[in-house]
CSV table of C-alpha atoms in Angstrom, one decimal:
chain,number,residue,atom,x,y,z
A,21,MET,CA,0.0,0.0,0.0
A,22,THR,CA,1.0,3.6,-0.5
A,23,VAL,CA,0.9,6.3,2.2
A,24,ASN,CA,1.5,10.0,2.0
A,25,VAL,CA,3.6,11.3,4.9
A,26,LYS,CA,3.9,15.0,5.9
A,27,PHE,CA,6.0,16.8,8.5
A,28,PHE,CA,5.4,20.3,9.8
A,29,ALA,CA,7.2,23.1,11.6
A,30,SER,CA,10.3,22.1,13.7
A,31,MET,CA,9.8,18.5,12.8
A,32,ARG,CA,9.9,19.3,9.1
A,33,GLU,CA,13.2,21.2,9.7
A,34,THR,CA,14.7,18.4,11.9
A,35,LEU,CA,13.9,15.7,9.4
A,36,GLY,CA,14.8,17.9,6.4
A,37,GLN,CA,11.7,17.0,4.5
A,38,SER,CA,8.1,18.1,4.3
A,39,GLU,CA,6.3,15.4,2.3
A,40,LEU,CA,7.0,12.0,0.9
A,41,ARG,CA,5.1,9.0,-0.5
A,42,ILE,CA,6.1,5.6,0.8
A,43,ASP,CA,5.2,2.1,-0.2
A,44,ILE,CA,4.6,-0.4,2.6
A,45,ASP,CA,4.2,-4.2,2.3
A,46,THR,CA,0.5,-4.7,2.1
A,47,ASP,CA,0.5,-8.1,3.9
A,48,THR,CA,1.3,-6.3,7.2
A,49,GLU,CA,-1.3,-4.2,9.1
A,50,GLN,CA,0.5,-0.9,9.5
A,51,THR,CA,0.3,1.7,12.4
A,52,VAL,CA,1.3,5.4,12.6
A,53,ALA,CA,4.4,4.2,14.6
A,54,GLY,CA,5.2,1.8,11.8
A,55,VAL,CA,5.1,4.6,9.3
A,56,TRP,CA,7.4,6.7,11.5
A,57,ALA,CA,9.9,3.9,11.7
A,58,GLN,CA,9.9,3.4,7.9
A,59,VAL,CA,10.5,7.1,7.2
A,60,ALA,CA,12.7,8.2,10.2
A,61,GLY,CA,14.8,5.0,10.5
A,62,GLU,CA,16.6,4.7,13.9
A,63,LYS,CA,15.4,8.2,15.0
A,64,PRO,CA,12.8,7.7,17.8
A,65,MET,CA,9.6,9.7,17.6
A,66,PRO,CA,10.0,12.7,20.0
A,67,ASP,CA,7.7,12.4,23.1
A,68,ASN,CA,5.6,15.4,22.3
A,69,THR,CA,4.9,14.5,18.6
A,70,VAL,CA,1.4,15.0,17.5
A,71,CYS,CA,0.2,12.5,14.8
A,72,ALA,CA,-2.8,12.8,12.4
A,73,VAL,CA,-4.3,10.4,9.9
A,74,ASN,CA,-6.4,12.0,7.1
A,75,HIS,CA,-6.5,15.4,9.0
A,76,THR,CA,-7.8,13.8,12.2
A,77,GLN,CA,-5.6,13.6,15.3
A,78,ALA,CA,-4.4,10.1,15.9
A,79,THR,CA,-2.1,8.0,18.2
A,80,PRO,CA,1.0,6.0,17.3
A,81,GLU,CA,-1.2,2.9,17.6
A,82,SER,CA,-3.7,4.2,15.0
A,83,VAL,CA,-4.1,1.9,12.0
A,84,VAL,CA,-3.0,3.2,8.6
A,85,LYS,CA,-4.7,2.1,5.3
A,86,ASP,CA,-3.8,2.3,1.7
A,87,GLY,CA,-4.0,5.9,0.4
A,88,ASP,CA,-4.0,7.5,3.9
A,89,GLU,CA,-2.2,10.8,4.7
A,90,VAL,CA,-0.2,10.5,7.9
A,91,ALA,CA,1.2,13.7,9.4
A,92,PHE,CA,3.7,14.3,12.2
A,93,PHE,CA,4.1,17.7,14.0
A,94,PRO,CA,5.1,19.4,17.3
A,95,PRO,CA,2.5,20.8,19.7
A,96,VAL,CA,0.5,23.5,18.1
A,97,THR,CA,1.2,27.2,18.9
A,98,GLY,CA,-1.2,29.3,16.9
A,99,GLY,CA,-3.7,32.0,17.9
B,18,MET,CA,-20.4,30.1,10.1
B,19,ALA,CA,-17.1,30.8,8.4
B,20,VAL,CA,-13.4,29.9,8.7
B,21,ILE,CA,-10.9,32.0,6.8
B,22,ILE,CA,-7.2,31.3,6.5
B,23,CYS,CA,-5.5,34.5,5.4
B,24,GLU,CA,-2.1,34.9,3.8
B,25,ALA,CA,-2.1,38.7,3.8
B,26,ALA,CA,-2.6,41.2,6.6
B,27,PHE,CA,-6.3,41.6,7.5
B,28,ASP,CA,-8.4,44.2,9.3
B,29,PRO,CA,-10.3,42.2,12.0
B,30,TRP,CA,-12.9,45.0,12.6
B,31,GLN,CA,-13.6,45.2,8.8
B,32,ALA,CA,-13.9,41.4,8.7
B,33,VAL,CA,-16.5,41.4,11.5
B,34,GLN,CA,-18.4,44.2,9.8
B,35,ASN,CA,-18.3,42.5,6.4
B,36,HIS,CA,-19.5,39.2,7.9
B,37,GLN,CA,-22.3,40.8,9.8
B,38,ASN,CA,-23.5,42.8,6.8
B,39,SER,CA,-23.5,39.7,4.5
B,40,GLN,CA,-24.6,36.9,6.9
B,41,LEU,CA,-26.7,38.4,9.7
B,42,ALA,CA,-30.2,40.0,9.7
B,43,ASP,CA,-30.6,43.3,11.5
B,44,GLY,CA,-32.6,42.9,14.7
B,45,GLN,CA,-32.0,39.2,15.0
B,46,TYR,CA,-28.9,39.2,17.2
B,47,GLY,CA,-28.4,41.1,20.5
B,48,ALA,CA,-24.9,40.1,21.5
B,49,THR,CA,-21.6,40.0,19.7
B,50,ALA,CA,-18.4,38.9,21.5
B,51,THR,CA,-15.0,39.1,19.7
B,52,PHE,CA,-11.4,38.4,20.4
B,53,VAL,CA,-8.4,39.6,18.4
B,54,GLY,CA,-4.9,38.3,19.0
B,55,THR,CA,-2.3,40.7,17.7
B,56,MET,CA,1.5,40.2,17.3
B,57,ARG,CA,3.5,41.9,20.0
B,58,ASP,CA,7.1,43.0,19.6
B,59,PHE,CA,8.2,41.2,22.7
B,60,ASN,CA,7.8,37.6,24.0
B,61,GLU,CA,9.4,35.7,26.9
B,62,GLY,CA,11.6,38.7,27.6
B,63,ASP,CA,13.1,39.0,24.1
B,64,ASP,CA,12.5,41.5,21.3
B,65,VAL,CA,10.7,39.9,18.4
B,66,CYS,CA,10.8,41.7,15.0
B,67,ALA,CA,8.9,39.2,12.8
B,68,MET,CA,7.0,35.9,12.9
B,69,THR,CA,6.2,33.2,10.5
B,70,LEU,CA,3.0,31.2,10.9
B,71,GLU,CA,2.9,27.8,9.4
B,72,HIS,CA,-0.3,25.7,9.1
B,73,TYR,CA,-1.5,22.3,7.7
B,74,PRO,CA,-3.7,23.1,4.8
B,75,GLY,CA,-6.8,21.0,4.9
B,76,MET,CA,-6.4,19.8,8.5
B,77,THR,CA,-6.4,23.3,9.9
B,78,GLU,CA,-9.7,24.3,8.3
B,79,ALA,CA,-11.2,20.9,9.3
B,80,GLN,CA,-10.2,21.3,12.9
B,81,LEU,CA,-11.5,24.9,13.1
B,82,GLU,CA,-14.9,23.8,11.6
B,83,GLN,CA,-15.0,21.0,14.1
B,84,ILE,CA,-14.4,23.4,17.0
B,85,ILE,CA,-17.1,25.7,15.7
B,86,ASP,CA,-19.5,22.7,15.5
B,87,GLU,CA,-18.8,21.9,19.1
B,88,ALA,CA,-19.5,25.6,20.1
B,89,LYS,CA,-22.8,25.5,18.1
B,90,ASN,CA,-23.8,22.3,20.0
B,91,SER,CA,-23.0,23.9,23.4
B,92,TRP,CA,-24.5,27.4,23.0
B,93,PRO,CA,-27.4,29.0,21.1
B,94,LEU,CA,-25.2,30.8,18.5
B,95,GLN,CA,-26.5,32.6,15.5
B,96,ASP,CA,-23.2,32.8,13.8
B,97,ALA,CA,-19.4,32.5,14.3
B,98,LEU,CA,-16.4,33.6,12.4
B,99,VAL,CA,-12.8,32.6,12.7
B,100,VAL,CA,-10.1,34.3,10.7
B,101,HIS,CA,-6.5,33.2,11.2
B,102,ARG,CA,-3.4,34.7,9.5
B,103,VAL,CA,-0.5,32.6,8.1
B,104,GLY,CA,2.8,33.5,6.6
B,105,GLU,CA,5.1,36.4,7.5
B,106,ILE,CA,3.7,38.6,10.2
B,107,LEU,CA,5.0,41.9,11.6
B,108,PRO,CA,4.4,43.3,15.1
B,109,GLY,CA,1.1,45.1,15.4
B,110,GLU,CA,-0.5,42.9,12.8
B,111,PRO,CA,-3.6,40.8,13.8
B,112,ILE,CA,-3.0,37.0,14.0
B,113,VAL,CA,-6.5,35.7,14.9
B,114,LEU,CA,-10.0,36.9,15.1
B,115,VAL,CA,-12.9,35.0,16.7
B,116,ALA,CA,-16.4,36.5,16.7
B,117,CYS,CA,-19.7,35.0,18.0
B,118,TRP,CA,-23.2,36.3,17.5
B,119,SER,CA,-26.1,35.3,19.8
B,120,ALA,CA,-29.4,36.6,21.2
B,121,HIS,CA,-27.8,36.7,24.7
B,122,ARG,CA,-24.5,37.9,26.0
B,123,ALA,CA,-23.6,34.9,28.1
B,124,ALA,CA,-23.7,32.6,25.1
B,125,ALA,CA,-21.7,35.0,23.0
B,126,PHE,CA,-19.0,35.5,25.6
B,127,ASP,CA,-18.7,31.8,26.6
B,128,ALA,CA,-18.6,30.6,23.0
B,129,CYS,CA,-16.0,33.2,22.0
B,130,ARG,CA,-13.8,32.1,24.9
B,131,PHE,CA,-14.2,28.4,24.1
B,132,LEU,CA,-13.4,28.9,20.5
B,133,MET,CA,-10.1,30.8,21.3
B,134,GLU,CA,-9.0,28.2,23.9
B,135,ALA,CA,-9.9,25.3,21.6
B,136,LEU,CA,-8.1,27.0,18.7
B,137,LYS,CA,-5.0,27.5,20.7
B,138,SER,CA,-4.8,24.0,21.9
B,139,ARG,CA,-6.0,22.0,18.9
B,140,ALA,CA,-5.7,23.9,15.6
B,141,PRO,CA,-2.5,23.1,13.6
B,142,PHE,CA,-0.6,26.4,13.5
B,143,TRP,CA,3.0,26.9,14.4
B,144,LYS,CA,4.8,30.1,15.2
B,145,LYS,CA,8.5,30.8,14.4
B,146,GLU,CA,9.9,34.1,15.8
B,147,THR,CA,12.6,36.2,14.3
B,148,LEU,CA,14.5,38.1,17.0
B,149,THR,CA,16.2,41.4,16.5
B,150,ASP,CA,19.6,39.7,16.1
B,151,ASN,CA,18.1,37.9,13.1
B,152,SER,CA,18.1,34.5,14.9
B,153,GLN,CA,14.9,32.4,14.6
B,154,ARG,CA,13.2,30.1,17.0
B,155,TRP,CA,10.1,28.0,17.0
B,156,VAL,CA,7.6,28.9,19.8
B,157,GLU,CA,7.5,25.7,21.8
B,158,LYS,CA,4.4,26.0,23.9
B,159,ASN,CA,1.3,28.2,23.8
B,160,THR,CA,0.5,30.2,26.9
B,161,ASP,CA,-2.4,29.1,29.0
B,162,GLY,CA,-5.1,31.7,28.6
B,163,TYR,CA,-6.5,31.0,32.0
B,164,SER,CA,-3.3,31.5,34.0
B,165,HIS,CA,-1.6,34.2,32.0
C,17,MET,CA,-9.4,54.7,29.0
C,18,ALA,CA,-12.5,56.4,27.6
C,19,VAL,CA,-16.2,56.6,28.3
C,20,ILE,CA,-18.4,57.9,25.5
C,21,ILE,CA,-22.1,58.6,25.8
C,22,CYS,CA,-23.5,58.9,22.3
C,23,GLU,CA,-26.7,60.5,21.1
C,24,ALA,CA,-26.5,59.3,17.5
C,25,ALA,CA,-26.1,55.8,16.0
C,26,PHE,CA,-22.5,54.7,16.1
C,27,ASP,CA,-20.4,52.1,14.4
C,28,PRO,CA,-18.8,50.0,17.2
C,29,TRP,CA,-16.1,48.5,14.9
C,30,GLN,CA,-15.1,51.9,13.7
C,31,ALA,CA,-15.0,53.1,17.3
C,32,VAL,CA,-12.7,50.3,18.3
C,33,GLN,CA,-10.4,51.0,15.3
C,34,ASN,CA,-10.3,54.7,16.0
C,35,HIS,CA,-9.5,54.2,19.7
C,36,GLN,CA,-6.8,51.7,18.9
C,37,ASN,CA,-5.2,54.0,16.3
C,38,SER,CA,-5.2,57.1,18.5
C,39,GLN,CA,-4.5,55.5,21.9
C,40,LEU,CA,-2.5,52.3,21.5
C,41,ALA,CA,1.0,51.7,20.3
C,42,ASP,CA,1.4,48.9,17.7
C,43,GLY,CA,3.2,45.8,19.2
C,44,GLN,CA,2.4,46.6,22.8
C,45,TYR,CA,-0.9,44.8,23.1
C,46,GLY,CA,-1.6,41.1,22.3
C,47,ALA,CA,-5.2,40.6,23.1
C,48,THR,CA,-8.4,42.6,22.4
C,49,ALA,CA,-11.7,41.4,23.7
C,50,THR,CA,-14.9,43.3,22.8
C,51,PHE,CA,-18.6,43.0,23.4
C,52,VAL,CA,-21.3,44.8,21.4
C,53,GLY,CA,-25.0,44.8,22.5
C,54,THR,CA,-27.3,45.4,19.6
C,55,MET,CA,-31.0,46.2,19.7
C,56,ARG,CA,-33.2,43.2,18.7
C,57,ASP,CA,-36.6,43.5,17.2
C,58,PHE,CA,-38.1,41.1,19.8
C,59,ASN,CA,-38.0,41.0,23.6
C,60,GLU,CA,-40.0,38.9,26.1
C,61,GLY,CA,-42.0,37.4,23.3
C,62,ASP,CA,-43.2,40.8,21.8
C,63,ASP,CA,-42.2,42.6,18.7
C,64,VAL,CA,-40.3,45.8,19.5
C,65,CYS,CA,-40.1,48.5,16.8
C,66,ALA,CA,-38.1,51.2,18.7
C,67,MET,CA,-36.5,52.0,22.0
C,68,THR,CA,-35.6,55.1,24.0
C,69,LEU,CA,-32.6,55.0,26.3
C,70,GLU,CA,-32.5,57.5,29.1
C,71,HIS,CA,-29.5,58.2,31.3
C,72,TYR,CA,-28.4,60.4,34.2
C,73,PRO,CA,-25.9,62.9,32.8
C,74,GLY,CA,-23.0,63.2,35.1
C,75,MET,CA,-23.7,60.1,37.3
C,76,THR,CA,-23.7,57.7,34.3
C,77,GLU,CA,-20.2,58.8,33.2
C,78,ALA,CA,-18.9,58.8,36.8
C,79,GLN,CA,-20.2,55.3,37.4
C,80,LEU,CA,-18.7,54.0,34.1
C,81,GLU,CA,-15.3,55.5,35.0
C,82,GLN,CA,-15.6,53.9,38.5
C,83,ILE,CA,-16.3,50.5,36.9
C,84,ILE,CA,-13.3,50.9,34.5
C,85,ASP,CA,-11.1,51.8,37.5
C,86,GLU,CA,-12.2,48.6,39.3
C,87,ALA,CA,-11.3,46.6,36.2
C,88,LYS,CA,-7.8,48.3,36.0
C,89,ASN,CA,-7.2,47.4,39.6
C,90,SER,CA,-8.2,43.7,39.0
C,91,TRP,CA,-6.5,43.0,35.7
C,92,PRO,CA,-3.3,44.2,33.8
C,93,LEU,CA,-5.2,46.2,31.2
C,94,GLN,CA,-3.5,48.4,28.7
C,95,ASP,CA,-6.7,50.2,27.8
C,96,ALA,CA,-10.5,50.0,27.9
C,97,LEU,CA,-13.2,51.8,26.0
C,98,VAL,CA,-17.0,52.0,26.8
C,99,VAL,CA,-19.4,53.6,24.3
C,100,HIS,CA,-23.1,53.7,25.2
C,101,ARG,CA,-25.9,54.9,23.1
C,102,VAL,CA,-28.8,57.1,24.5
C,103,GLY,CA,-31.9,58.5,22.9
C,104,GLU,CA,-34.1,56.9,20.2
C,105,ILE,CA,-32.8,53.6,19.0
C,106,LEU,CA,-34.0,51.3,16.1
C,107,PRO,CA,-33.6,47.6,15.8
C,108,GLY,CA,-30.2,46.5,14.5
C,109,GLU,CA,-28.5,49.6,16.0
C,110,PRO,CA,-25.7,49.1,18.5
C,111,ILE,CA,-26.5,50.0,22.1
C,112,VAL,CA,-23.3,49.4,23.9
C,113,LEU,CA,-19.6,48.6,23.1
C,114,VAL,CA,-17.0,47.4,25.6
C,115,ALA,CA,-13.5,46.8,24.5
C,116,CYS,CA,-10.4,45.8,26.6
C,117,TRP,CA,-6.8,45.6,25.5
C,118,SER,CA,-4.1,43.6,27.4
C,119,ALA,CA,-0.9,41.7,26.8
C,120,HIS,CA,-2.8,38.4,27.6
C,121,ARG,CA,-6.1,37.1,26.5
C,122,ALA,CA,-7.4,35.9,29.9
C,123,ALA,CA,-7.2,39.5,31.3
C,124,ALA,CA,-8.8,40.9,28.2
C,125,PHE,CA,-11.7,38.4,28.2
C,126,ASP,CA,-12.3,38.6,32.0
C,127,ALA,CA,-12.1,42.4,32.2
C,128,CYS,CA,-14.5,42.8,29.2
C,129,ARG,CA,-17.0,40.4,30.8
C,130,PHE,CA,-16.7,42.2,34.2
C,131,LEU,CA,-17.3,45.6,32.6
C,132,MET,CA,-20.4,44.5,30.8
C,133,GLU,CA,-21.9,42.8,33.9
C,134,ALA,CA,-21.0,45.8,36.1
C,135,LEU,CA,-22.4,48.2,33.5
C,136,LYS,CA,-25.7,46.3,33.3
C,137,SER,CA,-26.2,46.2,37.0
C,138,ARG,CA,-24.8,49.6,38.1
C,139,ALA,CA,-24.7,52.2,35.3
C,140,PRO,CA,-27.8,54.5,35.3
C,141,PHE,CA,-29.5,53.8,31.9
C,142,TRP,CA,-33.2,53.0,31.4
C,143,LYS,CA,-34.8,51.4,28.4
C,144,LYS,CA,-38.3,52.2,27.2
C,145,GLU,CA,-39.6,50.0,24.4
C,146,THR,CA,-42.2,50.9,21.8
C,147,LEU,CA,-44.1,47.9,20.6
C,148,THR,CA,-45.6,47.5,17.1
C,149,ASP,CA,-49.0,48.6,18.4
C,150,ASN,CA,-47.4,51.9,19.4
C,151,SER,CA,-47.7,51.2,23.1
C,152,GLN,CA,-44.7,51.9,25.3
C,153,ARG,CA,-43.3,50.1,28.3
C,154,TRP,CA,-40.3,50.6,30.6
C,155,VAL,CA,-38.1,47.5,30.7
C,156,GLU,CA,-38.3,46.5,34.3
C,157,LYS,CA,-35.3,44.3,34.9
C,158,ASN,CA,-32.1,43.5,33.0
C,159,THR,CA,-31.5,39.9,32.1
C,160,ASP,CA,-28.8,38.1,34.0
C,161,GLY,CA,-25.9,37.5,31.6
C,162,TYR,CA,-24.8,34.4,33.5
C,163,SER,CA,-28.1,32.6,33.3
C,164,HIS,CA,-29.6,33.7,30.0
D,15,MET,CA,-30.4,74.4,53.2
D,16,THR,CA,-31.2,73.9,49.5
D,17,VAL,CA,-31.2,70.5,47.8
D,18,ASN,CA,-31.5,69.7,44.1
D,19,VAL,CA,-33.8,66.7,43.5
D,20,LYS,CA,-34.0,64.6,40.3
D,21,PHE,CA,-36.2,61.7,39.1
D,22,PHE,CA,-35.5,59.4,36.2
D,23,ALA,CA,-37.3,57.0,33.9
D,24,SER,CA,-40.6,55.5,35.2
D,25,MET,CA,-40.2,57.4,38.5
D,26,ARG,CA,-40.0,60.7,36.6
D,27,GLU,CA,-43.2,59.8,34.8
D,28,THR,CA,-45.1,58.6,37.9
D,29,LEU,CA,-44.2,61.7,39.9
D,30,GLY,CA,-44.8,64.0,36.8
D,31,GLN,CA,-41.5,65.9,37.4
D,32,SER,CA,-37.9,65.5,36.5
D,33,GLU,CA,-36.1,68.0,38.6
D,34,LEU,CA,-36.8,70.5,41.4
D,35,ARG,CA,-35.0,72.6,44.0
D,36,ILE,CA,-36.3,72.4,47.6
D,37,ASP,CA,-35.5,74.3,50.7
D,38,ILE,CA,-35.2,72.4,54.0
D,39,ASP,CA,-35.1,73.7,57.6
D,40,THR,CA,-31.3,73.9,58.2
D,41,ASP,CA,-31.6,73.1,62.0
D,42,THR,CA,-32.6,69.5,61.1
D,43,GLU,CA,-30.1,66.9,59.9
D,44,GLN,CA,-31.8,65.6,56.7
D,45,THR,CA,-31.7,62.2,55.1
D,46,VAL,CA,-32.5,60.9,51.6
D,47,ALA,CA,-35.7,59.5,53.0
D,48,GLY,CA,-36.5,62.9,54.5
D,49,VAL,CA,-36.0,64.5,51.1
D,50,TRP,CA,-38.3,62.0,49.5
D,51,ALA,CA,-41.0,62.7,52.1
D,52,GLN,CA,-40.8,66.4,51.4
D,53,VAL,CA,-41.1,66.1,47.6
D,54,ALA,CA,-43.5,63.1,47.4
D,55,GLY,CA,-45.7,63.8,50.3
D,56,GLU,CA,-47.8,60.8,51.4
D,57,LYS,CA,-46.6,58.7,48.5
D,58,PRO,CA,-44.2,56.0,50.0
D,59,MET,CA,-40.9,55.3,48.3
D,60,PRO,CA,-41.3,52.2,46.1
D,61,ASP,CA,-39.4,49.2,47.4
D,62,ASN,CA,-37.0,48.9,44.4
D,63,THR,CA,-36.1,52.7,44.3
D,64,VAL,CA,-32.4,53.4,43.8
D,65,CYS,CA,-31.2,56.6,45.5
D,66,ALA,CA,-28.0,58.6,44.7
D,67,VAL,CA,-26.4,61.6,46.4
D,68,ASN,CA,-24.0,63.7,44.3
D,69,HIS,CA,-23.8,61.0,41.6
D,70,THR,CA,-22.9,58.2,44.1
D,71,GLN,CA,-25.4,55.5,45.0
D,72,ALA,CA,-26.8,56.1,48.5
D,73,THR,CA,-29.4,54.6,50.9
D,74,PRO,CA,-32.6,56.2,52.4
D,75,GLU,CA,-30.5,56.7,55.6
D,76,SER,CA,-27.7,58.6,53.8
D,77,VAL,CA,-27.2,62.2,55.1
D,78,VAL,CA,-27.9,65.1,52.8
D,79,LYS,CA,-26.1,68.4,53.1
D,80,ASP,CA,-26.7,71.9,51.7
D,81,GLY,CA,-26.2,72.0,47.9
D,82,ASP,CA,-26.4,68.3,47.4
D,83,GLU,CA,-28.0,66.7,44.4
D,84,VAL,CA,-30.4,63.8,45.4
D,85,ALA,CA,-31.7,61.5,42.7
D,86,PHE,CA,-34.4,58.7,42.8
D,87,PHE,CA,-34.8,56.2,40.0
D,88,PRO,CA,-35.9,52.6,39.3
D,89,PRO,CA,-33.4,49.7,38.9
D,90,VAL,CA,-31.1,50.3,35.9
D,91,THR,CA,-31.7,48.5,32.6
D,92,GLY,CA,-29.0,49.6,30.2
D,93,GLY,CA,-26.4,47.8,28.1
């Protein structure tokens, strides 16, 4: 399956990329944490990372399906 | 109900006026509460000369609409407007406007406060400050409106 | 800090803008909370076609200034503005504007709410409604903002 | 002593006057209630009457001095 991955703000700068498309073995059920491992390699997910799947806030355990958009970003600071 | 993400400087009072003129009927609302957040030229003891606001196109709008839906379900609102600036911002420029219209003032006040607190804790926006020595830093944590 | 008693219709958003431009320095305030009360064309189940607002010249201004002083002593306000209409008012016309400027949003929100509640319970203004059958009645009791 | 007396809103209409100047025997210490009795005669002060002396809210027991302005009005309904 194919997943679109996005990074924002300080996380985008730390990882040096804002968006990428990855292919994942379709036989395995995938989680947000699994997507992180595939794109960030050895780098552990920072404690305060916020995750979203298809524009809805998610957790590292949330399941990811083919075509989903997964995003990682730091705590929000708008307003 | 409207959510506007805005890449250029905006006039919040004109935005309230325009929304009121185009969306609300005279005589139907009795109470309007608004909040405007404006960029200061100081933060955490340092002089700030500019700011960049990043957002997550698509998710930001969806989250703001979700927050407005929650307010509509909690208070008898006639209308609500959220305008949020993104991009390069200078001191004195408005960052965010929240406006709520209701028949009664308690609903307008409470919903306006709720929308601001929810926006600050849940809407995907990130601030990066440029200090007067040209260094940049990401703002790490929003202030708590109830304690500051 | 300013108190304005106004005999003609006023534009509250223009009043906020004017006060801000003339009294506040860009970059010094981060939070502006406002409340506008507007005349509705209904009240207590009846259709209202006009209203007359009477005040007590001298005491009304003194009471409003006293209330603003109390707010300044309770919250770190940079500025506050109260504009109140008197005389003949038509549905859709603004009756009252309260605006508070502070560095932080909790102070701006809380002071704005306090000023409105104090104004409604202590400032000498009296409303007389004209119903659609041309009968007139004095409004007897202000609604409680916290319960309505 | 001379006292300026004002009525507002429904009280102004009920009493049929908005403002008058009254002279009071200076040997007697006068109160707001005494001023009411002198201007309203037999008519008792309505329970919800608000009184003010020199633009400051007062009670029926408040003392009135020469040159004071005493006002009577119903509960306020502005805003």
